[in-house]
JSON list of C-alpha atoms in Angstrom, two decimals:
[
{"chain": "A", "resi": 1, "resn": "MET", "atom": "CA", "xyz": [0.09, -0.08, 0.12]},
{"chain": "A", "resi": 2, "resn": "THR", "atom": "CA", "xyz": [1.53, 3.50, -1.10]},
{"chain": "A", "resi": 3, "resn": "ASP", "atom": "CA", "xyz": [1.85, 6.31, 1.19]},
{"chain": "A", "resi": 4, "resn": "ARG", "atom": "CA", "xyz": [-0.83, 8.62, -0.72]},
{"chain": "A", "resi": 5, "resn": "THR", "atom": "CA", "xyz": [-3.37, 4.79, -0.61]},
{"chain": "A", "resi": 6, "resn": "ARG", "atom": "CA", "xyz": [-2.68, 5.08, 3.26]},
{"chain": "A", "resi": 7, "resn": "THR", "atom": "CA", "xyz": [-3.76, 8.62, 3.94]},
{"chain": "A", "resi": 8, "resn": "SER", "atom": "CA", "xyz": [-6.67, 8.55, 1.61]},
{"chain": "A", "resi": 9, "resn": "LEU", "atom": "CA", "xyz": [-7.87, 5.36, 3.47]},
{"chain": "A", "resi": 10, "resn": "ILE", "atom": "CA", "xyz": [-6.84, 7.15, 7.03]},
{"chain": "A", "resi": 11, "resn": "ARG", "atom": "CA", "xyz": [-8.78, 10.45, 5.68]},
{"chain": "A", "resi": 12, "resn": "THR", "atom": "CA", "xyz": [-12.20, 8.21, 4.99]},
{"chain": "A", "resi": 13, "resn": "VAL", "atom": "CA", "xyz": [-11.93, 6.73, 8.20]},
{"chain": "A", "resi": 14, "resn": "PHE", "atom": "CA", "xyz": [-11.88, 9.69, 9.99]},
{"chain": "A", "resi": 15, "resn": "THR", "atom": "CA", "xyz": [-14.61, 11.49, 8.02]},
{"chain": "A", "resi": 16, "resn": "LEU", "atom": "CA", "xyz": [-16.81, 8.22, 8.60]},
{"chain": "A", "resi": 17, "resn": "ILE", "atom": "CA", "xyz": [-16.01, 8.78, 11.90]},
{"chain": "A", "resi": 18, "resn": "PHE", "atom": "CA", "xyz": [-17.45, 12.40, 12.45]},
{"chain": "A", "resi": 19, "resn": "THR", "atom": "CA", "xyz": [-20.65, 11.35, 10.19]},
{"chain": "A", "resi": 20, "resn": "GLY", "atom": "CA", "xyz": [-21.08, 8.49, 13.06]},
{"chain": "A", "resi": 21, "resn": "LEU", "atom": "CA", "xyz": [-20.66, 10.65, 15.86]},
{"chain": "A", "resi": 22, "resn": "SER", "atom": "CA", "xyz": [-23.73, 13.29, 14.12]},
{"chain": "A", "resi": 23, "resn": "CYS", "atom": "CA", "xyz": [-25.70, 9.92, 13.06]},
{"chain": "A", "resi": 24, "resn": "LEU", "atom": "CA", "xyz": [-25.52, 8.61, 16.93]},
{"chain": "A", "resi": 25, "resn": "SER", "atom": "CA", "xyz": [-26.28, 12.02, 18.47]},
{"chain": "A", "resi": 26, "resn": "CYS", "atom": "CA", "xyz": [-29.96, 11.88, 17.21]},
{"chain": "A", "resi": 27, "resn": "PHE", "atom": "CA", "xyz": [-30.68, 9.35, 20.45]},
{"chain": "A", "resi": 28, "resn": "PHE", "atom": "CA", "xyz": [-30.04, 12.75, 22.16]},
{"chain": "A", "resi": 29, "resn": "SER", "atom": "CA", "xyz": [-32.96, 15.54, 21.51]},
{"chain": "A", "resi": 30, "resn": "ILE", "atom": "CA", "xyz": [-35.10, 17.11, 24.46]},
{"chain": "A", "resi": 31, "resn": "LYS", "atom": "CA", "xyz": [-37.43, 19.36, 23.38]},
{"chain": "A", "resi": 32, "resn": "LEU", "atom": "CA", "xyz": [-37.75, 23.23, 25.33]},
{"chain": "A", "resi": 33, "resn": "THR", "atom": "CA", "xyz": [-40.14, 24.77, 23.30]},
{"chain": "A", "resi": 34, "resn": "GLY", "atom": "CA", "xyz": [-42.35, 22.15, 21.71]},
{"chain": "A", "resi": 35, "resn": "THR", "atom": "CA", "xyz": [-40.69, 22.44, 18.07]},
{"chain": "A", "resi": 36, "resn": "ILE", "atom": "CA", "xyz": [-37.25, 22.90, 18.16]},
{"chain": "A", "resi": 37, "resn": "PRO", "atom": "CA", "xyz": [-35.26, 20.39, 20.33]},
{"chain": "A", "resi": 38, "resn": "ILE", "atom": "CA", "xyz": [-31.95, 20.43, 21.65]},
{"chain": "A", "resi": 39, "resn": "THR", "atom": "CA", "xyz": [-29.58, 18.42, 19.91]},
{"chain": "A", "resi": 40, "resn": "LEU", "atom": "CA", "xyz": [-25.64, 17.45, 19.85]},
{"chain": "A", "resi": 41, "resn": "GLN", "atom": "CA", "xyz": [-25.91, 17.27, 16.05]},
{"chain": "A", "resi": 42, "resn": "ASN", "atom": "CA", "xyz": [-25.12, 20.93, 15.63]},
{"chain": "A", "resi": 43, "resn": "LEU", "atom": "CA", "xyz": [-21.85, 20.60, 17.85]},
{"chain": "A", "resi": 44, "resn": "PHE", "atom": "CA", "xyz": [-20.61, 17.27, 16.26]},
{"chain": "A", "resi": 45, "resn": "CYS", "atom": "CA", "xyz": [-20.99, 18.71, 12.71]},
{"chain": "A", "resi": 46, "resn": "ILE", "atom": "CA", "xyz": [-18.90, 22.26, 14.09]},
{"chain": "A", "resi": 47, "resn": "LEU", "atom": "CA", "xyz": [-16.17, 20.31, 15.92]},
{"chain": "A", "resi": 48, "resn": "ALA", "atom": "CA", "xyz": [-15.80, 18.16, 12.06]},
{"chain": "A", "resi": 49, "resn": "GLY", "atom": "CA", "xyz": [-14.84, 21.47, 10.73]},
{"chain": "A", "resi": 50, "resn": "LEU", "atom": "CA", "xyz": [-12.73, 22.35, 13.69]},
{"chain": "A", "resi": 51, "resn": "ILE", "atom": "CA", "xyz": [-10.73, 19.44, 13.61]},
{"chain": "A", "resi": 52, "resn": "LEU", "atom": "CA", "xyz": [-10.74, 18.08, 10.10]},
{"chain": "A", "resi": 53, "resn": "GLY", "atom": "CA", "xyz": [-10.40, 21.23, 8.21]},
{"chain": "A", "resi": 54, "resn": "GLY", "atom": "CA", "xyz": [-13.45, 23.09, 6.17]},
{"chain": "A", "resi": 55, "resn": "THR", "atom": "CA", "xyz": [-13.34, 20.95, 3.02]},
{"chain": "A", "resi": 56, "resn": "GLN", "atom": "CA", "xyz": [-13.17, 17.28, 5.29]},
{"chain": "A", "resi": 57, "resn": "GLY", "atom": "CA", "xyz": [-15.10, 18.64, 7.77]},
{"chain": "A", "resi": 58, "resn": "ALA", "atom": "CA", "xyz": [-17.87, 19.70, 5.31]},
{"chain": "A", "resi": 59, "resn": "GLY", "atom": "CA", "xyz": [-17.62, 16.29, 3.94]},
{"chain": "A", "resi": 60, "resn": "ALA", "atom": "CA", "xyz": [-18.48, 14.48, 7.11]},
{"chain": "A", "resi": 61, "resn": "THR", "atom": "CA", "xyz": [-21.35, 16.37, 7.76]},
{"chain": "A", "resi": 62, "resn": "GLY", "atom": "CA", "xyz": [-22.60, 16.49, 4.01]},
{"chain": "A", "resi": 63, "resn": "LEU", "atom": "CA", "xyz": [-22.90, 12.74, 4.16]},
{"chain": "A", "resi": 64, "resn": "PHE", "atom": "CA", "xyz": [-24.32, 13.09, 7.46]},
{"chain": "A", "resi": 65, "resn": "LEU", "atom": "CA", "xyz": [-26.79, 14.93, 5.87]},
{"chain": "A", "resi": 66, "resn": "ILE", "atom": "CA", "xyz": [-27.39, 13.09, 2.89]},
{"chain": "A", "resi": 67, "resn": "LEU", "atom": "CA", "xyz": [-28.05, 9.88, 5.13]},
{"chain": "A", "resi": 68, "resn": "GLY", "atom": "CA", "xyz": [-30.68, 11.66, 6.62]},
{"chain": "A", "resi": 69, "resn": "ALA", "atom": "CA", "xyz": [-32.18, 12.71, 3.33]},
{"chain": "A", "resi": 70, "resn": "LEU", "atom": "CA", "xyz": [-32.60, 9.05, 2.15]},
{"chain": "A", "resi": 71, "resn": "GLY", "atom": "CA", "xyz": [-34.68, 7.88, 4.80]},
{"chain": "A", "resi": 72, "resn": "LEU", "atom": "CA", "xyz": [-32.05, 7.07, 7.24]},
{"chain": "A", "resi": 73, "resn": "PRO", "atom": "CA", "xyz": [-33.24, 7.87, 11.05]},
{"chain": "A", "resi": 74, "resn": "VAL", "atom": "CA", "xyz": [-29.83, 9.86, 11.98]},
{"chain": "A", "resi": 75, "resn": "PHE", "atom": "CA", "xyz": [-31.70, 12.84, 12.51]},
{"chain": "A", "resi": 76, "resn": "ALA", "atom": "CA", "xyz": [-32.59, 14.64, 16.16]},
{"chain": "A", "resi": 77, "resn": "GLY", "atom": "CA", "xyz": [-35.31, 12.53, 17.45]},
{"chain": "A", "resi": 78, "resn": "VAL", "atom": "CA", "xyz": [-34.27, 9.49, 15.66]},
{"chain": "A", "resi": 79, "resn": "LYS", "atom": "CA", "xyz": [-36.10, 10.76, 12.37]},
{"chain": "A", "resi": 80, "resn": "GLY", "atom": "CA", "xyz": [-35.16, 10.90, 8.38]},
{"chain": "A", "resi": 81, "resn": "GLY", "atom": "CA", "xyz": [-36.04, 11.53, 5.13]},
{"chain": "A", "resi": 82, "resn": "TRP", "atom": "CA", "xyz": [-36.90, 14.72, 3.21]},
{"chain": "A", "resi": 83, "resn": "ASP", "atom": "CA", "xyz": [-39.87, 16.00, 5.19]},
{"chain": "A", "resi": 84, "resn": "VAL", "atom": "CA", "xyz": [-37.45, 16.77, 7.97]},
{"chain": "A", "resi": 85, "resn": "PHE", "atom": "CA", "xyz": [-35.69, 19.07, 5.80]},
{"chain": "A", "resi": 86, "resn": "THR", "atom": "CA", "xyz": [-38.94, 20.84, 4.83]},
{"chain": "A", "resi": 87, "resn": "GLY", "atom": "CA", "xyz": [-40.22, 20.48, 8.21]},
{"chain": "A", "resi": 88, "resn": "ALA", "atom": "CA", "xyz": [-39.86, 23.13, 11.57]},
{"chain": "A", "resi": 89, "resn": "THR", "atom": "CA", "xyz": [-36.30, 22.48, 11.84]},
{"chain": "A", "resi": 90, "resn": "GLY", "atom": "CA", "xyz": [-34.96, 22.30, 8.35]},
{"chain": "A", "resi": 91, "resn": "GLY", "atom": "CA", "xyz": [-33.58, 25.13, 8.35]},
{"chain": "A", "resi": 92, "resn": "TYR", "atom": "CA", "xyz": [-30.98, 24.60, 10.98]},
{"chain": "A", "resi": 93, "resn": "LEU", "atom": "CA", "xyz": [-30.47, 21.34, 8.94]},
{"chain": "A", "resi": 94, "resn": "TRP", "atom": "CA", "xyz": [-29.13, 23.35, 5.75]},
{"chain": "A", "resi": 95, "resn": "GLY", "atom": "CA", "xyz": [-27.23, 25.32, 7.80]},
{"chain": "A", "resi": 96, "resn": "TYR", "atom": "CA", "xyz": [-25.26, 22.06, 9.28]},
{"chain": "A", "resi": 97, "resn": "PHE", "atom": "CA", "xyz": [-22.65, 22.03, 6.19]},
{"chain": "A", "resi": 98, "resn": "PRO", "atom": "CA", "xyz": [-21.86, 25.63, 5.85]},
{"chain": "A", "resi": 99, "resn": "ALA", "atom": "CA", "xyz": [-21.20, 25.86, 9.34]},
{"chain": "A", "resi": 100, "resn": "ALA", "atom": "CA", "xyz": [-18.59, 22.79, 9.13]},
{"chain": "A", "resi": 101, "resn": "PHE", "atom": "CA", "xyz": [-17.12, 24.34, 6.26]},
{"chain": "A", "resi": 102, "resn": "ILE", "atom": "CA", "xyz": [-17.09, 28.01, 7.52]},
{"chain": "A", "resi": 103, "resn": "SER", "atom": "CA", "xyz": [-15.59, 27.00, 10.87]},
{"chain": "A", "resi": 104, "resn": "GLY", "atom": "CA", "xyz": [-12.80, 24.68, 9.30]},
{"chain": "A", "resi": 105, "resn": "ILE", "atom": "CA", "xyz": [-12.10, 27.63, 7.04]},
{"chain": "A", "resi": 106, "resn": "ILE", "atom": "CA", "xyz": [-11.54, 30.08, 9.59]},
{"chain": "A", "resi": 107, "resn": "ALA", "atom": "CA", "xyz": [-9.88, 27.50, 11.77]},
{"chain": "A", "resi": 108, "resn": "GLY", "atom": "CA", "xyz": [-7.23, 26.80, 9.38]},
{"chain": "A", "resi": 109, "resn": "THR", "atom": "CA", "xyz": [-6.39, 22.96, 8.15]},
{"chain": "A", "resi": 110, "resn": "PRO", "atom": "CA", "xyz": [-4.96, 20.99, 11.49]},
{"chain": "A", "resi": 111, "resn": "HIS", "atom": "CA", "xyz": [-1.17, 21.08, 11.75]},
{"chain": "A", "resi": 112, "resn": "ALA", "atom": "CA", "xyz": [1.28, 18.29, 13.42]},
{"chain": "A", "resi": 113, "resn": "PHE", "atom": "CA", "xyz": [2.68, 21.19, 14.92]},
{"chain": "A", "resi": 114, "resn": "GLU", "atom": "CA", "xyz": [0.39, 22.93, 16.17]},
{"chain": "A", "resi": 115, "resn": "LYS", "atom": "CA", "xyz": [0.65, 23.70, 20.41]},
{"chain": "A", "resi": 116, "resn": "ASN", "atom": "CA", "xyz": [-2.47, 22.56, 22.19]},
{"chain": "A", "resi": 117, "resn": "PHE", "atom": "CA", "xyz": [-2.28, 25.24, 24.51]},
{"chain": "A", "resi": 118, "resn": "ASP", "atom": "CA", "xyz": [-1.52, 28.07, 22.36]},
{"chain": "A", "resi": 119, "resn": "ILE", "atom": "CA", "xyz": [-3.51, 31.29, 23.05]},
{"chain": "A", "resi": 120, "resn": "LYS", "atom": "CA", "xyz": [-3.61, 32.49, 19.51]},
{"chain": "A", "resi": 121, "resn": "ASN", "atom": "CA", "xyz": [-4.74, 29.00, 18.46]},
{"chain": "A", "resi": 122, "resn": "TRP", "atom": "CA", "xyz": [-7.57, 29.12, 21.03]},
{"chain": "A", "resi": 123, "resn": "ILE", "atom": "CA", "xyz": [-8.44, 32.05, 20.51]},
{"chain": "A", "resi": 124, "resn": "ARG", "atom": "CA", "xyz": [-8.88, 31.09, 16.13]},
{"chain": "A", "resi": 125, "resn": "ILE", "atom": "CA", "xyz": [-11.09, 27.97, 17.43]},
{"chain": "A", "resi": 126, "resn": "ALA", "atom": "CA", "xyz": [-13.48, 29.71, 19.78]},
{"chain": "A", "resi": 127, "resn": "LEU", "atom": "CA", "xyz": [-13.96, 32.56, 16.73]},
{"chain": "A", "resi": 128, "resn": "ALA", "atom": "CA", "xyz": [-14.58, 29.54, 14.86]},
{"chain": "A", "resi": 129, "resn": "SER", "atom": "CA", "xyz": [-16.66, 28.07, 16.82]},
{"chain": "A", "resi": 130, "resn": "VAL", "atom": "CA", "xyz": [-18.85, 31.01, 17.45]},
{"chain": "A", "resi": 131, "resn": "ALA", "atom": "CA", "xyz": [-19.00, 31.15, 13.63]},
{"chain": "A", "resi": 132, "resn": "GLY", "atom": "CA", "xyz": [-20.23, 28.12, 12.96]},
{"chain": "A", "resi": 133, "resn": "PHE", "atom": "CA", "xyz": [-23.04, 28.14, 15.44]},
{"chain": "A", "resi": 134, "resn": "VAL", "atom": "CA", "xyz": [-24.07, 31.51, 14.05]},
{"chain": "A", "resi": 135, "resn": "VAL", "atom": "CA", "xyz": [-24.41, 30.10, 10.40]},
{"chain": "A", "resi": 136, "resn": "VAL", "atom": "CA", "xyz": [-26.42, 27.13, 11.71]},
{"chain": "A", "resi": 137, "resn": "TYR", "atom": "CA", "xyz": [-29.06, 29.99, 12.76]},
{"chain": "A", "resi": 138, "resn": "LEU", "atom": "CA", "xyz": [-28.82, 32.07, 9.54]},
{"chain": "A", "resi": 139, "resn": "PRO", "atom": "CA", "xyz": [-31.40, 29.63, 7.44]},
{"chain": "A", "resi": 140, "resn": "GLY", "atom": "CA", "xyz": [-32.96, 27.82, 10.47]},
{"chain": "A", "resi": 141, "resn": "ILE", "atom": "CA", "xyz": [-34.46, 30.87, 11.93]},
{"chain": "A", "resi": 142, "resn": "PRO", "atom": "CA", "xyz": [-36.06, 32.63, 8.62]},
{"chain": "A", "resi": 143, "resn": "TRP", "atom": "CA", "xyz": [-37.12, 29.06, 7.43]},
{"chain": "A", "resi": 144, "resn": "PHE", "atom": "CA", "xyz": [-38.82, 28.58, 10.70]},
{"chain": "A", "resi": 145, "resn": "ILE", "atom": "CA", "xyz": [-40.96, 32.22, 9.98]},
{"chain": "A", "resi": 146, "resn": "HIS", "atom": "CA", "xyz": [-41.96, 30.51, 6.25]},
{"chain": "A", "resi": 147, "resn": "PHE", "atom": "CA", "xyz": [-42.64, 27.04, 7.83]},
{"chain": "A", "resi": 148, "resn": "MET", "atom": "CA", "xyz": [-44.87, 28.33, 10.55]},
{"chain": "A", "resi": 149, "resn": "LYS", "atom": "CA", "xyz": [-46.51, 31.09, 8.33]},
{"chain": "A", "resi": 150, "resn": "GLU", "atom": "CA", "xyz": [-47.02, 27.95, 5.78]},
{"chain": "A", "resi": 151, "resn": "GLU", "atom": "CA", "xyz": [-49.06, 26.17, 9.00]},
{"chain": "A", "resi": 152, "resn": "GLY", "atom": "CA", "xyz": [-51.39, 29.40, 9.57]},
{"chain": "A", "resi": 153, "resn": "THR", "atom": "CA", "xyz": [-49.34, 31.00, 12.57]},
{"chain": "A", "resi": 154, "resn": "ALA", "atom": "CA", "xyz": [-47.49, 34.58, 11.77]},
{"chain": "A", "resi": 155, "resn": "LEU", "atom": "CA", "xyz": [-44.77, 35.27, 13.70]},
{"chain": "A", "resi": 156, "resn": "GLY", "atom": "CA", "xyz": [-42.64, 38.76, 13.71]},
{"chain": "A", "resi": 157, "resn": "ILE", "atom": "CA", "xyz": [-38.76, 38.26, 14.10]},
{"chain": "A", "resi": 158, "resn": "SER", "atom": "CA", "xyz": [-38.97, 38.87, 17.68]},
{"chain": "A", "resi": 159, "resn": "GLU", "atom": "CA", "xyz": [-41.35, 36.06, 18.46]},
{"chain": "A", "resi": 160, "resn": "ALA", "atom": "CA", "xyz": [-39.28, 33.80, 16.23]},
{"chain": "A", "resi": 161, "resn": "MET", "atom": "CA", "xyz": [-36.40, 34.22, 17.78]},
{"chain": "A", "resi": 162, "resn": "ASN", "atom": "CA", "xyz": [-38.06, 33.69, 21.41]},
{"chain": "A", "resi": 163, "resn": "VAL", "atom": "CA", "xyz": [-38.89, 30.18, 19.89]},
{"chain": "A", "resi": 164, "resn": "ALA", "atom": "CA", "xyz": [-36.12, 29.41, 18.09]},
{"chain": "A", "resi": 165, "resn": "LEU", "atom": "CA", "xyz": [-32.80, 31.24, 19.30]},
{"chain": "A", "resi": 166, "resn": "THR", "atom": "CA", "xyz": [-32.99, 32.86, 22.89]},
{"chain": "A", "resi": 167, "resn": "PRO", "atom": "CA", "xyz": [-34.01, 29.23, 24.69]},
{"chain": "A", "resi": 168, "resn": "PHE", "atom": "CA", "xyz": [-30.75, 27.69, 22.90]},
{"chain": "A", "resi": 169, "resn": "ILE", "atom": "CA", "xyz": [-28.56, 30.71, 23.51]},
{"chain": "A", "resi": 170, "resn": "PHE", "atom": "CA", "xyz": [-26.82, 29.38, 26.76]},
{"chain": "A", "resi": 171, "resn": "ILE", "atom": "CA", "xyz": [-26.71, 25.49, 25.62]},
{"chain": "A", "resi": 172, "resn": "ASP", "atom": "CA", "xyz": [-24.85, 26.95, 22.60]},
{"chain": "A", "resi": 173, "resn": "PHE", "atom": "CA", "xyz": [-22.48, 28.98, 24.74]},
{"chain": "A", "resi": 174, "resn": "ILE", "atom": "CA", "xyz": [-21.79, 25.75, 26.66]},
{"chain": "A", "resi": 175, "resn": "LYS", "atom": "CA", "xyz": [-21.69, 23.49, 23.34]},
{"chain": "A", "resi": 176, "resn": "ILE", "atom": "CA", "xyz": [-18.63, 26.29, 22.00]},
{"chain": "A", "resi": 177, "resn": "ILE", "atom": "CA", "xyz": [-16.89, 26.43, 25.07]},
{"chain": "A", "resi": 178, "resn": "ILE", "atom": "CA", "xyz": [-16.53, 22.06, 24.84]},
{"chain": "A", "resi": 179, "resn": "SER", "atom": "CA", "xyz": [-15.79, 22.29, 21.49]},
{"chain": "A", "resi": 180, "resn": "ILE", "atom": "CA", "xyz": [-12.51, 24.54, 22.07]},
{"chain": "A", "resi": 181, "resn": "PRO", "atom": "CA", "xyz": [-10.46, 22.84, 24.26]},
{"chain": "A", "resi": 182, "resn": "VAL", "atom": "CA", "xyz": [-11.68, 19.39, 22.26]},
{"chain": "A", "resi": 183, "resn": "ALA", "atom": "CA", "xyz": [-10.67, 20.68, 18.79]},
{"chain": "A", "resi": 184, "resn": "ALA", "atom": "CA", "xyz": [-7.76, 22.22, 20.36]},
{"chain": "A", "resi": 185, "resn": "LEU", "atom": "CA", "xyz": [-6.61, 18.85, 21.71]},
{"chain": "A", "resi": 186, "resn": "LEU", "atom": "CA", "xyz": [-7.37, 16.79, 18.75]},
{"chain": "A", "resi": 187, "resn": "ARG", "atom": "CA", "xyz": [-6.53, 18.93, 15.66]},
{"chain": "A", "resi": 188, "resn": "PRO", "atom": "CA", "xyz": [-2.69, 18.03, 16.28]},
{"chain": "A", "resi": 189, "resn": "VAL", "atom": "CA", "xyz": [-3.53, 14.04, 16.43]},
{"chain": "A", "resi": 190, "resn": "ALA", "atom": "CA", "xyz": [-5.66, 14.67, 13.06]},
{"chain": "A", "resi": 191, "resn": "ALA", "atom": "CA", "xyz": [-3.27, 15.92, 11.35]},
{"chain": "A", "resi": 192, "resn": "LYS", "atom": "CA", "xyz": [-0.93, 13.74, 12.22]},
{"chain": "A", "resi": 193, "resn": "TYR", "atom": "CA", "xyz": [-2.85, 11.30, 10.59]},
{"chain": "A", "resi": 194, "resn": "LEU", "atom": "CA", "xyz": [-4.52, 12.92, 7.98]},
{"chain": "A", "resi": 195, "resn": "TYR", "atom": "CA", "xyz": [-1.72, 15.37, 6.68]},
{"chain": "A", "resi": 196, "resn": "PRO", "atom": "CA", "xyz": [1.43, 13.01, 7.24]},
{"chain": "A", "resi": 197, "resn": "ASP", "atom": "CA", "xyz": [3.75, 15.21, 4.61]},
{"chain": "A", "resi": 198, "resn": "ASP", "atom": "CA", "xyz": [3.39, 18.67, 7.36]},
{"chain": "A", "resi": 199, "resn": "GLU", "atom": "CA", "xyz": [4.91, 16.78, 9.81]},
{"chain": "A", "resi": 200, "resn": "LYS", "atom": "CA", "xyz": [8.09, 15.08, 7.45]},
{"chain": "A", "resi": 201, "resn": "GLU", "atom": "CA", "xyz": [9.00, 18.69, 6.28]},
{"chain": "A", "resi": 202, "resn": "LEU", "atom": "CA", "xyz": [8.57, 20.27, 9.88]},
{"chain": "A", "resi": 203, "resn": "GLU", "atom": "CA", "xyz": [11.36, 17.52, 10.82]},
{"chain": "A", "resi": 204, "resn": "GLU", "atom": "CA", "xyz": [13.23, 18.04, 7.92]},
{"chain": "A", "resi": 205, "resn": "LEU", "atom": "CA", "xyz": [12.78, 21.71, 8.66]},
{"chain": "A", "resi": 206, "resn": "MET", "atom": "CA", "xyz": [14.12, 21.24, 12.09]},
{"chain": "A", "resi": 207, "resn": "LYS", "atom": "CA", "xyz": [16.92, 18.99, 10.98]},
{"chain": "A", "resi": 208, "resn": "SER", "atom": "CA", "xyz": [18.24, 21.89, 8.60]},
{"chain": "A", "resi": 209, "resn": "LEU", "atom": "CA", "xyz": [18.10, 24.51, 11.43]},
{"chain": "A", "resi": 210, "resn": "LYS", "atom": "CA", "xyz": [20.05, 21.92, 13.84]},
{"chain": "A", "resi": 211, "resn": "ASP", "atom": "CA", "xyz": [22.54, 21.36, 11.25]},
{"chain": "A", "resi": 212, "resn": "ARG", "atom": "CA", "xyz": [22.99, 25.09, 10.80]},
{"chain": "A", "resi": 213, "resn": "LYS", "atom": "CA", "xyz": [23.22, 25.51, 14.48]},
{"chain": "A", "resi": 214, "resn": "ASP", "atom": "CA", "xyz": [26.07, 23.04, 14.94]},
{"chain": "A", "resi": 215, "resn": "LEU", "atom": "CA", "xyz": [27.84, 24.35, 11.71]},
{"chain": "A", "resi": 216, "resn": "MET", "atom": "CA", "xyz": [27.70, 28.16, 13.20]},
{"chain": "A", "resi": 217, "resn": "ASN", "atom": "CA", "xyz": [28.82, 26.84, 16.92]},
{"chain": "A", "resi": 218, "resn": "ARG", "atom": "CA", "xyz": [31.70, 25.03, 14.56]},
{"chain": "A", "resi": 219, "resn": "ILE", "atom": "CA", "xyz": [32.92, 28.33, 13.10]},
{"chain": "A", "resi": 220, "resn": "THR", "atom": "CA", "xyz": [32.60, 30.60, 15.67]},
{"chain": "A", "resi": 221, "resn": "GLY", "atom": "CA", "xyz": [34.87, 27.94, 18.10]},
{"chain": "A", "resi": 222, "resn": "LYS", "atom": "CA", "xyz": [37.37, 28.04, 15.31]},
{"chain": "A", "resi": 223, "resn": "PHE", "atom": "CA", "xyz": [37.39, 31.57, 15.73]},
{"chain": "A", "resi": 224, "resn": "LYS", "atom": "CA", "xyz": [37.66, 31.91, 19.29]},
{"chain": "A", "resi": 225, "resn": "ARG", "atom": "CA", "xyz": [40.65, 29.15, 19.24]},
{"chain": "A", "resi": 226, "resn": "LYS", "atom": "CA", "xyz": [42.23, 31.53, 16.76]}
]
C-alpha cells in the first residue's frame, strides 16, 4: 500500500467517524419549546470542521445529511427523510454543511506542530466555533418563520427569536466552551494522520536548522581558538 493510498484511507476513516458521531447523536434530543429540540448534532458538525478542516469537515457533515435525506433515522429524535428538511427544523439542517465548512476555514487546516495550549490557537478556534453556530441559525430562523406561516401561524421576528433562538443561546454557549479545548487537543492528532507530509516537512526543517546551528557553532569555535 502506497503512502498516498494509506493517507486517503485514513482520511476516509476520519470522515466516517465524524459522520457516525453526528448520526449517533440523534438519540440525544430534548424539546424545550415543543417544536425545536436541543441536539448535539450541530456540535459534532462544527467539531468536524474545527478538527478536520473546512473541506473534510464539510464532507463528513454532508454525508450525514445525505444519509438522513435518504431516509435513515439519523436526525434529532431518530427521524429521517426529506420531510425533516422541509419541517420546522429544516433550516437548521441546511445550515449544518456551511457551518462545518466555514468553521473549518476559520480554524484552518490542522497541523501536527500546533501547540495544544497556544492562546492564539484557542482564540482562532473559539472564533471559528462561534461563527459555525451563528451560521446554523442564518437559514434556521427564516425557514422557521416561513414554516409557521405556511402552517397558519404568522410570527414576527421577535416572536420567532423567542422560540427559535433565545432558549438555545445558553446551551450553544456551553457547546462552544466544550468545542474549543476538544478541537485544540485533537487537531494535532488528526493532522498527524491526515497530513503526514506536514510532519515530515517539519522534521526536515528542524533537522536543517539544527545542522545550521551546529555548523555556526563549529565556525564560531574556530574563530575563538584563533
